[in-house]
């Protein structure tokens, strides 16, 4: 009562008093941070006033688009699906400037060229978007292939320079072995 009286006195004096939450009122009156019903410790932050929220949700409200009488708790859900709510054409991103009711949207989109093109292009764009991640993989594979080809080219150039460095009169390594093998066979025949 003291906390509520202090808030009321501040409001009467012309000062702006912050509304007290349930926990603050209980602390001001009882000086205990426990709920009077369940005896659980109260949070130090503000507690939602569920009874107040439920009371507000039950108040009458009117849809701003179709003037349907409903409650405040159901108003947001109704306005999101209200057939009289203003909506844009599905092809607004493609440049269609039509704005009308949700009821008239289907009729408009049946004659809208941009909406028809968007509908026709949707499968192509979906396939393209699935292929775009492959661009990076293809580029990486091409770079790896170029690096492998450069490495192969560099090793073959090194092999050519080693074989030409041995001299012009030198026989290839296989030829020496074949001639040496032939001499040894002839020597054995002559000896026998």
Tab-separated table of C-alpha atoms in Angstrom:
chain	number	residue	atom	x	y	z
A	1	UNK	CA	0.000	0.000	0.000
A	2	UNK	CA	2.888	2.325	0.741
A	3	UNK	CA	4.381	1.830	-2.752
A	4	UNK	CA	1.024	2.364	-4.427
A	5	UNK	CA	0.390	5.419	-2.251
A	6	UNK	CA	3.790	6.843	-3.165
A	7	UNK	CA	3.084	6.315	-6.881
A	8	UNK	CA	-0.341	7.923	-6.499
A	9	UNK	CA	1.118	10.891	-4.603
A	10	UNK	CA	3.780	11.397	-7.318
A	11	UNK	CA	1.113	11.308	-10.040
A	12	UNK	CA	-1.066	13.767	-8.100
A	13	UNK	CA	1.888	16.117	-7.693
A	14	UNK	CA	2.269	16.253	-11.470
A	15	UNK	CA	5.351	14.039	-11.666
A	16	UNK	CA	5.444	11.072	-13.996
A	17	UNK	CA	5.418	7.914	-11.911
A	18	UNK	CA	6.551	4.655	-13.430
A	19	UNK	CA	3.959	1.920	-13.035
A	20	UNK	CA	4.986	-0.609	-10.453
A	21	UNK	CA	5.112	-4.259	-11.438
A	22	UNK	CA	3.622	-6.936	-9.203
A	23	UNK	CA	6.995	-7.904	-7.721
A	24	UNK	CA	7.845	-4.299	-6.873
A	25	UNK	CA	4.490	-3.812	-5.187
A	26	UNK	CA	4.922	-6.978	-3.103
A	27	UNK	CA	8.438	-5.924	-2.077
A	28	UNK	CA	7.177	-2.459	-1.159
A	29	UNK	CA	4.315	-3.834	0.954
A	30	UNK	CA	5.797	-6.962	2.498
A	31	UNK	CA	9.503	-6.446	2.100
A	32	UNK	CA	9.872	-10.064	0.992
A	33	UNK	CA	10.931	-11.228	-2.456
A	34	UNK	CA	8.570	-14.260	-2.394
A	35	UNK	CA	5.217	-14.805	-4.060
A	36	UNK	CA	2.384	-14.661	-1.496
A	37	UNK	CA	0.624	-17.626	-3.148
A	38	UNK	CA	3.311	-20.186	-4.015
A	39	UNK	CA	6.168	-18.811	-1.868
A	40	UNK	CA	8.658	-19.064	-4.758
A	41	UNK	CA	11.316	-16.400	-4.963
A	42	UNK	CA	10.311	-13.498	-7.196
A	43	UNK	CA	12.494	-12.373	-10.074
A	44	UNK	CA	14.373	-9.124	-9.772
A	45	UNK	CA	13.155	-8.073	-13.219
A	46	UNK	CA	9.606	-6.998	-13.943
A	47	UNK	CA	7.038	-9.763	-14.032
A	48	UNK	CA	4.351	-9.859	-16.727
A	49	UNK	CA	0.912	-9.083	-15.429
A	50	UNK	CA	-0.916	-11.991	-17.068
A	51	UNK	CA	-4.329	-11.013	-15.707
A	52	UNK	CA	-3.906	-7.538	-17.221
A	53	UNK	CA	-2.772	-9.044	-20.554
A	54	UNK	CA	-5.792	-11.342	-20.615
A	55	UNK	CA	-8.128	-8.449	-19.802
A	56	UNK	CA	-6.663	-6.347	-22.615
A	57	UNK	CA	-6.839	-9.277	-25.048
A	58	UNK	CA	-10.580	-9.609	-24.313
A	59	UNK	CA	-11.323	-5.955	-25.178
A	60	UNK	CA	-13.244	-5.239	-28.366
A	61	UNK	CA	-11.356	-4.148	-31.468
A	62	UNK	CA	-12.212	-3.419	-35.090
A	63	UNK	CA	-10.205	-4.434	-38.154
A	64	UNK	CA	-8.881	-1.329	-39.890
A	65	UNK	CA	-9.316	-2.942	-43.315
A	66	UNK	CA	-12.758	-4.565	-43.243
A	67	UNK	CA	-14.296	-3.160	-40.022
A	68	UNK	CA	-14.834	-6.665	-38.606
A	69	UNK	CA	-15.572	-6.572	-34.866
A	70	UNK	CA	-13.172	-8.859	-32.989
A	71	UNK	CA	-11.077	-8.845	-29.818
A	72	UNK	CA	-7.649	-7.277	-29.384
A	73	UNK	CA	-6.182	-10.721	-28.821
A	74	UNK	CA	-7.355	-11.920	-32.254
A	75	UNK	CA	-6.907	-8.662	-34.158
A	76	UNK	CA	-3.286	-9.175	-35.270
A	77	UNK	CA	-4.001	-12.687	-36.552
A	78	UNK	CA	-7.112	-11.486	-38.427
A	79	UNK	CA	-5.363	-8.493	-40.018
A	80	UNK	CA	-2.555	-10.742	-41.288
A	81	UNK	CA	-5.109	-12.817	-43.229
A	82	UNK	CA	-7.805	-10.168	-43.835
A	83	UNK	CA	-9.157	-10.407	-47.400
A	84	UNK	CA	-9.555	-6.602	-47.502
A	85	UNK	CA	-5.982	-5.861	-46.417
A	86	UNK	CA	-3.846	-4.039	-48.989
A	87	UNK	CA	-1.331	-6.318	-50.727
A	88	UNK	CA	1.144	-5.955	-53.572
A	89	UNK	CA	1.420	-8.059	-56.684
A	90	UNK	CA	3.639	-11.111	-56.355
A	91	UNK	CA	5.842	-9.565	-59.037
A	92	UNK	CA	6.411	-6.298	-57.143
A	93	UNK	CA	10.166	-6.995	-57.010
A	94	UNK	CA	10.112	-7.349	-60.799
A	95	UNK	CA	8.550	-3.890	-61.207
A	96	UNK	CA	4.762	-4.370	-60.965
A	97	UNK	CA	3.274	-1.422	-59.064
A	98	UNK	CA	-0.229	-2.850	-58.487
A	99	UNK	CA	-1.597	-2.545	-54.947
A	100	UNK	CA	-5.045	-3.839	-54.074
A	101	UNK	CA	-6.922	-6.160	-51.757
A	102	UNK	CA	-6.039	-9.780	-51.150
A	103	UNK	CA	-9.354	-10.677	-52.797
A	104	UNK	CA	-8.350	-8.947	-56.051
A	105	UNK	CA	-4.763	-10.151	-56.115
A	106	UNK	CA	-5.464	-13.431	-57.904
A	107	UNK	CA	-7.477	-11.703	-60.634
A	108	UNK	CA	-4.705	-9.139	-61.169
A	109	UNK	CA	-1.935	-11.739	-61.293
A	110	UNK	CA	-3.867	-13.692	-63.931
A	111	UNK	CA	-3.393	-10.720	-66.290
A	112	UNK	CA	-0.060	-9.354	-65.025
A	113	UNK	CA	2.762	-9.925	-67.518
A	114	UNK	CA	5.470	-9.612	-64.869
A	115	UNK	CA	3.768	-12.202	-62.648
A	116	UNK	CA	3.491	-14.583	-65.628
A	117	UNK	CA	7.185	-14.164	-66.454
A	118	UNK	CA	8.122	-14.699	-62.804
A	119	UNK	CA	6.053	-17.893	-62.708
A	120	UNK	CA	7.648	-19.164	-65.931
A	121	UNK	CA	11.162	-18.264	-64.801
A	122	UNK	CA	10.860	-19.777	-61.307
A	123	UNK	CA	12.053	-23.287	-62.298
A	124	UNK	CA	14.965	-21.868	-64.305
A	125	UNK	CA	16.020	-19.616	-61.432
A	126	UNK	CA	15.756	-22.508	-58.972
A	127	UNK	CA	18.030	-24.631	-61.149
A	128	UNK	CA	20.450	-21.744	-61.586
A	129	UNK	CA	20.624	-21.159	-57.855
A	130	UNK	CA	21.447	-24.846	-57.357
A	131	UNK	CA	24.257	-24.548	-59.935
A	132	UNK	CA	25.836	-21.370	-58.570
A	133	UNK	CA	27.604	-23.113	-55.666
A	134	UNK	CA	29.261	-25.377	-58.244
A	135	UNK	CA	31.015	-22.382	-59.814
A	136	UNK	CA	33.411	-22.214	-56.915
A	137	UNK	CA	34.142	-25.923	-57.060
A	138	UNK	CA	34.775	-25.766	-60.834
A	139	UNK	CA	37.139	-22.815	-60.403
A	140	UNK	CA	39.042	-24.694	-57.685
A	141	UNK	CA	39.324	-27.788	-59.888
A	142	UNK	CA	40.531	-25.702	-62.839
A	143	UNK	CA	43.192	-24.092	-60.656
A	144	UNK	CA	44.316	-27.500	-59.395
A	145	UNK	CA	44.476	-28.844	-62.964
A	146	UNK	CA	46.566	-25.859	-64.110
A	147	UNK	CA	48.937	-26.361	-61.188
A	148	UNK	CA	49.258	-30.074	-62.006
A	149	UNK	CA	49.923	-29.315	-65.688
A	150	UNK	CA	52.545	-26.724	-64.790
A	151	UNK	CA	54.233	-29.184	-62.432
A	152	UNK	CA	54.196	-31.891	-65.127
A	153	UNK	CA	55.584	-29.438	-67.693
A	154	UNK	CA	58.334	-28.334	-65.338
A	155	UNK	CA	59.392	-31.918	-64.581
A	156	UNK	CA	59.464	-32.857	-68.291
A	157	UNK	CA	61.574	-29.780	-69.030
A	158	UNK	CA	63.975	-30.830	-66.269
A	159	UNK	CA	64.183	-34.341	-67.756
A	160	UNK	CA	64.965	-32.956	-71.230
A	161	UNK	CA	67.688	-30.691	-69.918
A	162	UNK	CA	69.359	-33.611	-68.076
A	163	UNK	CA	69.364	-35.828	-71.189
A	164	UNK	CA	70.746	-33.074	-73.434
A	165	UNK	CA	73.399	-32.185	-70.869
A	166	UNK	CA	75.051	-35.650	-71.161
A	167	UNK	CA	76.505	-34.800	-74.611
A	168	UNK	CA	75.666	-35.277	-78.284
A	169	UNK	CA	77.899	-38.347	-78.828
A	170	UNK	CA	76.646	-40.233	-75.844
A	171	UNK	CA	74.520	-43.244	-76.494
A	172	UNK	CA	71.167	-43.629	-74.833
A	173	UNK	CA	71.322	-45.700	-71.672
A	174	UNK	CA	69.418	-48.653	-73.216
A	175	UNK	CA	71.735	-48.842	-76.246
A	176	UNK	CA	74.872	-49.370	-74.141
A	177	UNK	CA	73.285	-52.237	-72.319
A	178	UNK	CA	72.198	-53.939	-75.538
A	179	UNK	CA	75.673	-53.620	-77.141
A	180	UNK	CA	77.418	-54.791	-74.037
A	181	UNK	CA	75.129	-57.767	-73.829
A	182	UNK	CA	75.878	-58.634	-77.511
A	183	UNK	CA	79.667	-58.541	-77.046
A	184	UNK	CA	79.516	-60.789	-74.099
A	185	UNK	CA	77.489	-63.342	-76.039
A	186	UNK	CA	79.921	-63.275	-78.996
A	187	UNK	CA	82.892	-63.733	-76.732
A	188	UNK	CA	81.281	-66.761	-75.180
A	189	UNK	CA	80.582	-68.340	-78.599
A	190	UNK	CA	84.157	-67.846	-79.771
A	191	UNK	CA	85.522	-69.388	-76.629
A	192	UNK	CA	83.467	-72.521	-76.985
